[in-house]
Coordinates of C-alpha atoms in Angstrom, one line a residue:
X3 CA 0.3 0.0 0.0
X4 CA 1.4 3.6 -0.7
X5 CA 2.4 4.8 2.4
X6 CA 1.3 8.1 3.9
X7 CA 4.5 9.5 3.5
X8 CA 4.4 8.9 -0.5
X9 CA 0.8 10.9 -0.4
X10 CA 2.7 13.9 2.3
X11 CA 5.4 14.6 -0.7
X12 CA 2.5 15.3 -3.3
X13 CA 0.8 17.4 -1.0
X14 CA 4.3 19.3 -0.4
X15 CA 4.5 19.6 -4.1
X16 CA 0.9 21.7 -4.4
X17 CA 2.2 23.8 -1.6
X18 CA 5.2 24.7 -3.6
X19 CA 3.9 25.2 -7.1
X20 CA 2.9 28.7 -6.0
X21 CA -1.0 30.3 -6.6
X22 CA -0.8 28.0 -9.3
X23 CA -2.4 24.7 -7.7
X24 CA -5.3 27.3 -6.1
X25 CA -6.2 29.4 -9.7
X26 CA -5.8 25.3 -10.7
X27 CA -8.6 24.0 -8.4
X28 CA -10.5 27.4 -8.0
X29 CA -10.7 27.2 -12.5
X30 CA -11.7 23.0 -12.2
X31 CA -14.1 24.1 -9.6
X32 CA -15.4 27.3 -11.0
X33 CA -16.4 24.8 -14.1
X34 CA -17.3 22.5 -12.2
X35 CA -20.4 24.4 -10.9
X36 CA -21.1 26.3 -14.9
X37 CA -21.8 22.6 -16.1
X38 CA -23.6 22.1 -13.1
X39 CA -26.2 25.5 -13.9
X40 CA -26.7 24.6 -17.6
X41 CA -28.8 21.8 -17.2
X42 CA -31.1 24.2 -14.9
X43 CA -30.6 27.1 -17.0
X44 CA -31.2 24.6 -20.2
X45 CA -34.7 24.0 -19.2
X46 CA -35.5 27.1 -18.3
X47 CA -35.1 28.5 -21.2
X48 CA -37.1 25.3 -23.2
X49 CA -39.7 25.8 -20.7
X50 CA -40.0 29.1 -21.4
X51 CA -39.4 29.1 -25.4
X52 CA -42.5 26.5 -25.4
X53 CA -44.3 29.1 -23.2
X54 CA -44.7 27.1 -20.2
X55 CA -45.1 29.7 -17.3
X56 CA -46.5 32.7 -19.7
X57 CA -47.5 35.3 -18.7
X58 CA -51.5 36.4 -17.9
X59 CA -51.9 37.8 -20.9
X60 CA -50.5 35.5 -23.2
X61 CA -50.9 32.0 -21.7
X62 CA -50.1 30.1 -24.3
X63 CA -46.6 31.7 -24.7
X64 CA -46.8 33.7 -27.7
X65 CA -45.8 36.8 -26.6
X66 CA -42.9 37.5 -29.0
X67 CA -39.0 38.1 -28.0
X68 CA -38.9 40.2 -25.2
X69 CA -35.9 40.3 -22.7
X70 CA -37.8 37.7 -20.0
X71 CA -38.3 35.3 -22.4
X72 CA -34.5 35.9 -23.6
X73 CA -33.0 36.1 -20.3
X74 CA -32.9 32.1 -19.8
X75 CA -31.4 31.7 -23.6
X76 CA -28.7 34.8 -23.2
X77 CA -27.8 32.4 -19.3
X78 CA -27.6 29.5 -20.3
X79 CA -24.4 30.6 -23.3
X80 CA -23.3 32.7 -20.5
X81 CA -22.8 29.7 -18.6
X82 CA -21.1 27.8 -21.7
X83 CA -19.1 30.4 -22.1
X84 CA -17.6 30.1 -18.6
X85 CA -17.9 26.2 -19.0
X86 CA -15.7 27.0 -21.4
X87 CA -13.5 29.9 -20.6
X88 CA -12.8 27.8 -17.2
X89 CA -11.5 24.4 -19.4
X90 CA -8.7 26.7 -21.3
X91 CA -7.7 27.9 -17.7
X92 CA -7.8 24.3 -15.9
X93 CA -5.3 23.0 -19.0
X94 CA -3.3 25.7 -18.9
X95 CA -2.5 25.2 -14.9
X96 CA -1.9 22.4 -15.5
X97 CA 1.1 21.5 -17.7
X98 CA 2.1 24.7 -14.8
X99 CA 1.6 23.1 -11.6
X100 CA 3.0 20.0 -13.2
X101 CA 5.5 22.1 -13.8
X102 CA 6.5 23.3 -11.3
X103 CA 5.9 20.5 -8.8
X104 CA 7.8 18.1 -10.5
X105 CA 10.8 21.0 -11.1
X106 CA 10.7 21.3 -6.7
X107 CA 10.5 17.1 -6.5
X108 CA 13.3 16.8 -8.9
X109 CA 15.8 19.4 -6.9
X110 CA 14.7 18.1 -4.4
X111 CA 16.0 14.5 -5.3
X112 CA 19.1 16.1 -7.0
X113 CA 20.4 17.8 -3.2
X114 CA 19.6 15.2 -1.6
X115 CA 21.2 12.6 -3.1
X116 CA 24.8 14.3 -2.4
X117 CA 23.7 15.0 0.5
X118 CA 23.3 11.3 2.0
X119 CA 26.7 10.7 0.3
X120 CA 28.7 7.8 -1.3
X121 CA 26.1 5.1 1.2
X122 CA 22.9 5.8 -1.6
X123 CA 24.8 3.8 -4.5
X124 CA 24.8 1.0 -2.1
X125 CA 21.3 0.6 -1.5
X126 CA 20.8 1.9 -4.6
X127 CA 21.8 1.0 -8.2
X128 CA 22.5 4.9 -9.8
X129 CA 20.6 3.8 -13.0
X130 CA 17.2 3.1 -10.6
X131 CA 18.4 6.7 -9.3
X132 CA 18.1 8.1 -11.8
X133 CA 15.1 6.6 -12.6
X134 CA 13.2 7.7 -9.7
X135 CA 14.5 11.2 -10.2
X136 CA 13.2 11.6 -14.3
X137 CA 10.1 9.2 -15.2
X138 CA 9.1 8.7 -11.8
X139 CA 9.3 12.0 -10.8
X140 CA 7.4 13.5 -13.4
X141 CA 4.8 10.8 -13.3
X142 CA 4.6 12.1 -9.4
X143 CA 4.5 15.5 -10.5
X144 CA 0.7 14.7 -12.4
X145 CA -0.8 14.0 -9.1
X146 CA -2.4 17.9 -8.5
X147 CA -3.5 18.1 -11.9
X148 CA -5.4 14.5 -11.6
X149 CA -6.8 15.0 -7.9
X150 CA -7.9 17.9 -9.3
X151 CA -9.6 17.0 -12.1
X152 CA -11.7 13.9 -10.2
X153 CA -12.7 16.2 -7.8
X154 CA -13.8 18.2 -10.3
X155 CA -15.8 15.3 -11.5
X156 CA -17.4 14.4 -8.4
X157 CA -19.0 17.9 -7.3
X158 CA -21.4 17.5 -10.8
X159 CA -22.1 14.1 -10.2
X160 CA -23.2 15.3 -6.7
X161 CA -24.9 18.1 -7.4
X162 CA -26.6 15.9 -10.0
X163 CA -28.2 13.9 -7.2
X164 CA -29.3 17.4 -5.6
X165 CA -31.3 18.4 -8.5
X166 CA -32.3 15.0 -9.6
X167 CA -34.2 15.5 -5.7
X168 CA -35.4 19.1 -6.5
X169 CA -37.0 18.2 -9.9
X170 CA -38.3 14.2 -8.7
X171 CA -37.4 11.9 -5.9
X172 CA -37.3 9.1 -7.9
X173 CA -35.4 10.5 -10.6
X174 CA -32.6 10.9 -8.2
X175 CA -32.8 7.6 -6.7
X176 CA -32.5 6.2 -9.8
X177 CA -28.8 8.4 -10.0
X178 CA -27.8 6.7 -6.6
X179 CA -27.6 3.4 -7.0
X180 CA -26.1 3.7 -10.2
X181 CA -23.2 6.6 -8.6
X182 CA -22.9 3.4 -5.8
X183 CA -22.5 1.0 -8.8
X184 CA -19.6 3.4 -10.5
X185 CA -17.6 4.2 -6.9
X186 CA -17.5 0.8 -6.3
X187 CA -15.7 0.3 -9.5
X188 CA -13.5 3.3 -9.1
X189 CA -12.8 2.2 -5.9
X190 CA -11.5 -1.4 -6.7
X191 CA -10.0 -0.1 -9.8
X192 CA -7.9 2.4 -7.7
X193 CA -6.3 0.0 -5.2
X194 CA -5.5 -2.4 -8.0
X195 CA -3.9 0.2 -10.3
X196 CA -2.2 0.8 -7.2
X197 CA -0.3 -2.4 -6.8
X198 CA 0.2 -2.9 -10.4
X199 CA 1.7 0.6 -11.3
X200 CA 5.0 0.1 -8.5
X201 CA 5.1 -3.6 -10.0
X202 CA 5.9 -1.8 -13.6
X203 CA 8.0 1.2 -12.3
X204 CA 10.2 -1.2 -10.3
X205 CA 10.8 -3.3 -13.3
X206 CA 11.5 0.2 -15.6
X207 CA 14.0 1.1 -13.0
X208 CA 15.9 -1.9 -12.8
X209 CA 15.9 -1.4 -16.4
X210 CA 17.6 1.4 -16.8
X211 CA 20.1 -0.4 -13.9
X212 CA 21.2 -2.6 -15.8
X213 CA 21.8 -0.3 -19.2
X214 CA 23.5 1.5 -17.0
X215 CA 26.0 -0.7 -15.8
X216 CA 26.2 -2.6 -18.9
X217 CA 27.5 1.5 -19.8
X218 CA 30.4 1.9 -17.9
X219 CA 31.4 -1.9 -18.9
X220 CA 31.2 -1.0 -22.9
X221 CA 34.3 -1.4 -23.9
X222 CA 34.4 -4.3 -21.6
X223 CA 31.5 -5.7 -23.9
X224 CA 32.6 -4.7 -27.4
X225 CA 36.3 -6.2 -26.4
X226 CA 34.5 -9.8 -25.3
X227 CA 32.0 -9.4 -28.4
X228 CA 29.3 -10.2 -25.7
X229 CA 26.8 -7.7 -27.1
X230 CA 24.3 -9.3 -27.7
X231 CA 24.1 -11.2 -24.2
X232 CA 24.2 -8.0 -22.6
X233 CA 21.3 -7.3 -24.2
X234 CA 19.5 -10.0 -22.9
X235 CA 20.9 -9.3 -19.7
X236 CA 19.7 -5.5 -19.5
X237 CA 16.3 -6.3 -21.0
X238 CA 15.9 -9.7 -18.8
X239 CA 13.0 -7.6 -16.5
X240 CA 11.0 -6.9 -19.6
X241 CA 8.6 -9.6 -19.1
X242 CA 7.8 -8.2 -16.0
X243 CA 7.5 -5.1 -17.5
X244 CA 5.6 -6.8 -20.1
X245 CA 3.3 -8.8 -17.5
X246 CA 3.0 -5.5 -15.3
X247 CA 1.3 -3.3 -18.6
X248 CA -0.5 -5.9 -19.3
X249 CA -1.9 -6.0 -15.8
X250 CA -2.6 -1.9 -16.3
X251 CA -4.4 -2.4 -19.2
X252 CA -6.3 -5.1 -18.8
X253 CA -7.9 -3.1 -15.5
X254 CA -8.7 0.0 -17.6
X255 CA -10.2 -2.8 -20.4
X256 CA -12.2 -3.9 -17.4
X257 CA -13.4 -0.8 -15.3
X258 CA -13.9 0.8 -18.7
X259 CA -16.2 -2.2 -19.4
X260 CA -17.7 -1.8 -16.3
X261 CA -18.3 1.6 -16.3
X262 CA -19.7 1.2 -20.6
X263 CA -22.4 -0.9 -18.9
X264 CA -23.4 0.6 -16.3
X265 CA -23.6 4.3 -17.5
X266 CA -25.7 3.6 -21.0
X267 CA -28.4 1.2 -18.4
X268 CA -28.8 4.6 -15.8
X269 CA -29.2 6.9 -18.0
X270 CA -31.7 4.5 -20.3
X271 CA -33.1 3.9 -16.0
X272 CA -33.6 7.6 -15.3
X273 CA -35.1 8.6 -18.2
X274 CA -37.8 5.7 -18.6
X275 CA -39.0 7.2 -14.7
X276 CA -38.4 10.5 -16.3
X277 CA -40.8 9.8 -19.3
X278 CA -43.5 7.9 -16.9
X279 CA -43.8 11.1 -14.7
X280 CA -43.5 13.3 -17.8
X281 CA -46.8 10.8 -18.9
X282 CA -48.7 11.7 -15.9
X283 CA -47.9 15.5 -15.2
X284 CA -45.2 15.6 -13.1
X285 CA -42.6 16.7 -14.9
X286 CA -42.0 19.6 -17.7
X287 CA -40.4 18.9 -20.6
X288 CA -37.8 21.5 -19.5
X289 CA -37.6 19.0 -16.3
X290 CA -36.9 16.1 -19.0
X291 CA -34.5 17.8 -20.2
X292 CA -33.1 18.7 -17.7
X293 CA -33.4 15.6 -16.1
X294 CA -31.2 14.1 -18.4
X295 CA -28.1 16.4 -18.7
X296 CA -28.5 15.8 -14.8
X297 CA -28.1 12.2 -15.3
X298 CA -25.2 12.6 -18.0
X299 CA -23.3 14.8 -15.6
X300 CA -23.9 12.3 -13.0
X301 CA -23.1 9.2 -14.9
X302 CA -19.9 11.5 -16.1
X303 CA -18.3 10.2 -12.7
X304 CA -17.0 7.3 -15.0
X305 CA -14.7 9.2 -17.0
X306 CA -12.7 9.9 -13.9
X307 CA -11.4 6.5 -14.1
X308 CA -8.4 7.9 -16.7
X309 CA -7.9 10.6 -13.8
X310 CA -7.7 8.0 -11.2
X311 CA -5.7 6.4 -13.2
X312 CA -3.8 8.6 -13.3
X313 CA -3.3 9.2 -8.9
X314 CA -2.8 6.5 -8.7
X315 CA 0.5 5.9 -10.8
X316 CA 1.5 9.2 -9.8
X317 CA 0.7 7.7 -5.7
X318 CA 3.4 4.5 -6.5
X319 CA 5.6 6.8 -8.6
X320 CA 5.4 9.5 -5.2
X321 CA 6.4 6.0 -3.2
X322 CA 9.3 5.5 -4.6
X323 CA 10.7 9.2 -5.2
X324 CA 9.8 9.0 -1.1
X325 CA 11.6 6.1 0.0
X326 CA 15.0 8.2 -2.2
X327 CA 14.1 11.1 -0.1
X328 CA 14.4 9.3 3.6
X329 CA 17.0 8.3 3.0
X330 CA 19.1 10.0 5.7
X331 CA 21.6 12.8 5.0
X332 CA 24.9 12.8 6.8
X333 CA 24.8 15.3 9.3
X334 CA 27.5 17.1 10.3
X335 CA 28.7 19.7 13.5
X336 CA 29.4 23.4 13.7
X337 CA 32.6 23.3 15.6
X338 CA 35.8 24.3 14.0
X339 CA 39.5 22.1 13.4
X340 CA 41.8 23.0 16.4
X341 CA 45.3 24.1 14.8
X342 CA 46.7 20.7 14.4
X343 CA 49.0 18.7 12.7
X344 CA 46.7 15.8 11.3
X345 CA 46.5 13.3 13.8
X346 CA 43.6 10.5 12.9
X347 CA 42.6 8.2 14.9
X348 CA 40.4 5.5 14.5
X349 CA 38.8 3.6 17.8
X350 CA 36.9 0.7 17.9
X351 CA 35.7 1.1 14.5
X352 CA 33.0 -1.5 12.9
X353 CA 31.6 -1.0 9.1
X354 CA 28.8 -3.5 7.5
X355 CA 27.6 -3.5 4.3
X356 CA 23.7 -6.0 4.9
X357 CA 25.2 -7.7 8.4
X358 CA 28.4 -8.5 6.4
X359 CA 31.4 -6.5 8.7
X360 CA 34.4 -4.6 6.4
X361 CA 35.8 -3.9 8.8
X362 CA 35.9 -4.6 13.1
X363 CA 36.5 -3.1 16.0
X364 CA 39.7 -1.1 13.9
X365 CA 42.1 0.2 16.4
X366 CA 44.7 2.8 14.5
X367 CA 46.5 5.9 15.0
X368 CA 48.3 8.1 12.3
X369 CA 50.6 10.4 13.8
X370 CA 50.3 14.1 12.4
X371 CA 52.2 14.5 8.8
X372 CA 53.0 11.0 8.7
X373 CA 52.5 8.6 5.8
X374 CA 50.8 5.6 6.5
X375 CA 49.9 3.1 4.2
X376 CA 47.3 0.1 4.3
X377 CA 47.8 -3.2 2.8
X378 CA 45.6 -6.2 2.7
X379 CA 44.4 -8.8 0.3
X380 CA 41.0 -7.8 -2.1
X381 CA 38.1 -8.2 0.4
X382 CA 40.7 -7.0 3.1
X383 CA 38.6 -3.6 3.8
X384 CA 40.9 -1.6 2.3
X385 CA 38.6 0.5 0.7
X386 CA 36.2 1.2 3.7
X387 CA 39.3 1.8 5.8
X388 CA 39.7 4.9 3.4
X389 CA 36.1 6.0 3.6
X390 CA 35.6 6.3 7.2
X391 CA 39.3 8.1 7.5
X392 CA 37.8 11.1 6.1
X393 CA 34.2 10.8 6.7
X394 CA 32.9 9.1 3.1
X395 CA 31.2 6.7 5.3
X396 CA 30.3 6.9 9.2
X397 CA 31.3 3.4 10.4
X398 CA 28.2 1.6 12.2
X399 CA 30.1 1.4 15.5
X400 CA 33.4 3.4 16.7
X401 CA 34.3 6.9 16.2
X402 CA 37.3 8.7 13.5
X403 CA 38.6 11.9 14.9
X404 CA 40.7 14.8 13.3
X405 CA 43.4 16.0 15.2
X406 CA 41.1 14.8 18.4
X407 CA 37.7 16.0 17.6
X408 CA 35.0 13.4 16.8
X409 CA 34.3 13.4 12.5
X410 CA 30.7 13.9 12.6
X411 CA 31.1 16.9 14.8
X412 CA 32.6 18.6 12.8
X413 CA 31.4 21.9 10.0
X414 CA 31.5 20.5 6.8
X415 CA 33.4 23.1 4.8
X416 CA 36.0 22.4 7.1
X417 CA 36.3 19.1 7.3
X418 CA 36.2 18.6 3.3
X419 CA 38.9 22.0 3.2
X420 CA 40.8 19.4 5.2
X421 CA 40.7 16.0 3.9
X422 CA 41.8 15.9 0.2
X423 CA 40.5 12.6 -1.8
X424 CA 42.5 10.9 -4.7
X425 CA 40.6 7.4 -6.0
X426 CA 41.0 4.4 -8.7
X427 CA 38.4 5.9 -11.5
X428 CA 38.5 9.5 -10.6
X429 CA 35.1 11.3 -12.1
X430 CA 36.4 14.7 -13.3
X431 CA 33.7 17.8 -12.9
X432 CA 33.1 21.3 -13.2
X433 CA 31.2 21.8 -16.5
X434 CA 28.4 21.1 -18.7
X435 CA 28.8 17.2 -19.3
X436 CA 28.5 16.3 -23.0
X437 CA 29.5 19.0 -24.5
X438 CA 32.3 19.2 -26.8
X439 CA 34.1 22.1 -28.2
X440 CA 34.0 22.9 -31.8
X441 CA 37.1 24.2 -33.9
X442 CA 39.7 25.3 -31.9
X443 CA 39.5 29.2 -32.1
X444 CA 36.3 28.7 -30.8
X445 CA 37.8 28.4 -27.6
X446 CA 39.5 29.7 -25.4
X447 CA 43.2 30.0 -25.6
X448 CA 45.4 29.6 -22.3
X449 CA 46.6 33.4 -22.2
X450 CA 43.1 34.1 -21.9
X451 CA 41.9 32.0 -18.9
X452 CA 44.6 32.8 -17.1
X453 CA 43.3 36.6 -17.8
X454 CA 40.0 35.3 -17.1
X455 CA 40.7 34.3 -13.7
X456 CA 42.6 37.3 -12.6
X457 CA 39.9 39.3 -13.1
X458 CA 37.1 37.1 -12.6
X459 CA 35.5 38.3 -8.6
X460 CA 36.8 36.0 -5.7
X461 CA 34.0 32.7 -5.8
X462 CA 33.9 32.7 -8.9
X463 CA 36.9 31.7 -10.1
X464 CA 35.8 27.9 -10.6
X465 CA 33.2 29.1 -12.7
X466 CA 35.5 31.1 -14.7
X467 CA 37.6 28.1 -15.5
X468 CA 34.5 25.4 -15.7
X469 CA 34.4 22.0 -17.7
X470 CA 38.4 22.6 -18.0
X471 CA 41.2 20.8 -17.3
X472 CA 42.1 23.2 -15.3
X473 CA 38.4 23.7 -13.6
X474 CA 38.9 19.9 -12.9
X475 CA 41.8 20.0 -11.1
X476 CA 40.7 23.3 -8.7
X477 CA 36.7 21.4 -8.5
X478 CA 35.4 22.6 -4.8
X479 CA 38.7 25.3 -4.8
X480 CA 37.9 29.0 -4.8
X481 CA 33.4 28.4 -4.1
X482 CA 31.4 30.7 -1.9
X483 CA 31.9 28.7 1.7
X484 CA 35.9 28.5 1.1
X485 CA 37.5 31.2 3.1
X486 CA 40.4 29.1 4.3
X487 CA 44.4 29.7 3.5
X488 CA 44.8 29.0 -0.4
X489 CA 41.6 29.8 -1.4
X490 CA 42.3 33.3 -2.7
X491 CA 41.8 33.6 -6.6
X492 CA 45.5 33.9 -6.7
X493 CA 46.6 31.6 -4.9
X494 CA 44.0 29.2 -5.7
X495 CA 45.5 29.7 -9.7
X496 CA 49.0 28.8 -8.1
X497 CA 48.1 26.0 -6.1
X498 CA 46.1 24.0 -9.2
X499 CA 50.0 24.2 -10.9
X500 CA 51.7 23.2 -8.1
X501 CA 49.2 20.0 -7.5
X502 CA 49.6 18.9 -10.6
X503 CA 52.9 19.0 -10.9
X504 CA 53.6 16.8 -7.9
X505 CA 51.1 14.6 -9.8
X506 CA 53.1 14.5 -12.8
X507 CA 50.0 15.8 -14.6
X508 CA 52.0 19.5 -15.5
X509 CA 54.1 18.0 -18.6
X510 CA 51.0 16.4 -20.4
X511 CA 48.8 19.1 -19.6
X512 CA 51.2 21.9 -21.0
X513 CA 50.9 19.8 -24.1
X514 CA 47.0 19.9 -24.8
X515 CA 46.4 22.2 -27.6
X516 CA 44.5 24.8 -24.4
X517 CA 47.4 23.8 -22.3
X518 CA 44.9 23.9 -18.7
X519 CA 41.5 25.3 -20.5
X520 CA 41.6 23.1 -22.5
X521 CA 38.1 21.1 -21.7
X522 CA 38.0 17.9 -20.9
X523 CA 35.6 16.8 -23.4
X524 CA 38.8 17.9 -25.5
X525 CA 41.8 15.6 -24.1
X526 CA 41.8 12.1 -24.7
X527 CA 43.9 10.7 -21.4
X528 CA 45.1 7.2 -20.6
X529 CA 43.7 6.3 -17.9
X530 CA 47.5 7.3 -16.0
X531 CA 46.7 10.2 -16.8
X532 CA 43.3 10.4 -16.2
X533 CA 44.9 9.1 -12.5
X534 CA 47.1 11.8 -12.2
X535 CA 44.3 14.5 -12.5
X536 CA 42.4 13.2 -10.0
X537 CA 45.6 12.6 -7.5
X538 CA 46.0 16.2 -8.2
X539 CA 43.0 17.3 -7.6
X540 CA 43.7 15.7 -3.9
X541 CA 46.8 17.3 -3.6
X542 CA 45.2 20.4 -4.3
X543 CA 42.1 20.1 -1.5
X544 CA 44.3 18.0 1.0
X545 CA 44.7 20.4 4.1
X546 CA 45.6 18.5 6.4
X547 CA 44.7 15.3 5.4
X548 CA 45.1 13.5 2.5
X549 CA 43.9 9.5 1.4
X550 CA 44.4 8.1 -1.5
X551 CA 42.3 4.9 -2.1
X552 CA 44.2 2.3 -4.8
X553 CA 44.8 5.8 -6.8
X554 CA 48.7 4.8 -7.9
X555 CA 47.0 1.4 -9.4
X556 CA 47.0 2.9 -13.1
X557 CA 50.4 4.4 -13.0
X558 CA 53.6 3.2 -14.7
X559 CA 56.6 2.0 -12.5
X560 CA 58.5 5.2 -12.8
X561 CA 56.3 7.8 -12.0
X562 CA 53.9 6.3 -9.5
X563 CA 57.4 6.1 -7.4
X564 CA 58.1 9.5 -8.0
X565 CA 55.0 10.8 -7.2
X566 CA 54.9 8.2 -3.7
X567 CA 58.7 10.4 -3.4
X568 CA 56.6 13.3 -3.5
X569 CA 53.8 11.9 -1.2
X570 CA 56.6 11.3 1.4
X571 CA 59.8 13.9 0.6
X572 CA 58.2 16.5 -1.6
X573 CA 56.3 19.6 -0.6
X574 CA 53.3 17.0 0.4
X575 CA 55.5 15.6 3.6
X576 CA 53.1 18.2 6.2
X577 CA 50.7 16.4 5.6
X578 CA 49.4 13.6 6.7
X579 CA 49.0 10.8 4.0
X580 CA 46.9 7.2 4.3
X581 CA 47.2 5.6 1.1
X582 CA 46.0 2.4 0.1
X583 CA 48.6 0.5 -1.7
X584 CA 49.4 -2.9 -3.6
X585 CA 53.1 -2.4 -4.5
X586 CA 55.9 -3.7 -1.9
X587 CA 58.2 0.0 -3.4
X588 CA 54.9 2.0 -1.8
X589 CA 55.0 0.5 1.4
X590 CA 58.3 0.4 1.7
X591 CA 59.0 4.3 1.9
X592 CA 55.8 4.8 4.6
X593 CA 56.1 5.9 7.4
X594 CA 53.7 3.0 9.1
X595 CA 51.8 0.0 7.2
X596 CA 49.2 -0.7 8.2
X597 CA 48.6 -4.4 7.5
X598 CA 44.1 -5.3 7.1
X599 CA 43.5 -9.2 7.2
X600 CA 39.5 -10.1 7.0
X601 CA 38.7 -6.9 7.7
X602 CA 41.0 -6.1 11.1
X603 CA 43.9 -4.8 11.8
X604 CA 46.6 -7.8 11.4
X605 CA 49.8 -6.3 12.3
X606 CA 51.1 -2.4 11.8
X607 CA 54.3 -1.2 11.8
X608 CA 57.5 -0.7 9.9
X609 CA 57.4 -2.7 5.9
X610 CA 60.8 -4.2 7.0
X611 CA 60.2 -5.6 9.6
X612 CA 57.0 -7.2 8.7
X613 CA 58.4 -8.3 6.3
X614 CA 59.6 -10.7 7.2
X615 CA 55.8 -12.2 7.1
X616 CA 56.0 -14.5 4.3
X617 CA 51.7 -13.9 5.0
X618 CA 52.5 -10.4 4.2
X619 CA 54.9 -10.6 1.5
X620 CA 52.4 -13.1 0.0
X621 CA 49.8 -10.2 -0.2
X622 CA 52.2 -8.2 -2.7
X623 CA 52.5 -12.0 -4.1
X624 CA 48.7 -11.9 -4.9
X625 CA 48.3 -8.3 -5.5
X626 CA 47.5 -7.2 -9.0

């Protein structure tokens, strides 16, 4: 069953639509009122025109065309014009309201997912997250329009019962009997459609998740010539998607057939009763005409099947969006970091995923300014330790401290300025995805890029070089929330150059057509060059703690040694450095080695001392 939280999410989306949902509702209700008044006015006009209720001097009702006889017709015309105008406003406001609701929902999702952090991808595949933020948001945003239109259909139905009661109670009894049957059909349709829509949307999300995985491994698939097999894997949920789609179609068809049977029978029954009453003198011709129109309005409740189906799909989509938004965002404190060398301490840290421990009761003390290598076989918990050390994720048990302050108590901006991360497969941000520059003459030159940065007001340097190699390295520097040393405009630019040099990236960047101003999309890079850009970004960002999670794996031996020397004896020697290492040469240059085995610290100390243990040597022999 759809959660109440999902319904509240839809209500919140309506509230954040400004005054447009109110205009939509007012137009729909006014149009429904006009529809309800038209039959009565039409009946009066007919009775007036055929002479019923004429003046005493003209009992046959043929006194000629006067304002008295014309007024009922003019009222009908005015009501019809009002109904048409309201329908036009409803159509316009429906689109605007849906667009604004979708914008508000999508903004919430897009801002919330990064706030949750990397943990969100452990619960939801990236393709599924994109589906929830895209298709499901659009479907949920249609709920306000569908609800208003459905409510506008209820008003004429209820009003028709009242109007028929005033005309003749027996007509109202016949209409109410039919409406009870129609309401039962709608309730069953709503319940079943919500369940079927949820299954359909889950299958959509699964296909999207598999497709994203396939796109990430497109080169591997092409090299292995397994495209057809991968296509079958991606489309494996298609039978379930088809089954849910067919179930939705059958539900619509069944409800439509039921309504198609009930509504004509209802109209026939009411008109039969009205005909008998007319023959007996209990009704006028105009009243019978009005009654026929009211029956049609009342039976129009059956046309709400389409709107009810949209509401059901919107509610199931809103539930999927709400579950994503229910993921707790990583909270931050407000404490500043005291002056310190970058002492890092892990106390009884345990990390679990689906109940499986990745780290168990890890106690580690890393003195500020030291370089520590983390080694171990695959699956020993190296990346988990790197993740909790800089608070990409929080441990399930235990605490991590930087210079004596628990990481959750540190202000977000302060922590992110203090910690720099480099990963095995860095993602280069800083510009619109997929944009490629045209001819070189249309793009910035290195000189113009330098001047643009120099002339840009403080706080917008990142925007000035967005989408370039320089912007990718400086991504996160110089933002409006940064106020630390080295984040001034000029210093930030030189910091990017110095970081690139330390990462052995400066030379190949300068060989690019526009140097640091080369757009990322136009810079062909090998895996090692891409990794060096990621290292340069981490070097530029790190304030007192630098964490390298398998960030040297794609480098050749010579380049790795140069970067390792920069880490251990170069400009980064004053930082605390935590390096996930796979090569013995890297571990040998570290001040200390932490040896993980099965999520626990098996031993720690200097590489030379640990080398006497054959199990320790086997770690490097098994490493890639």
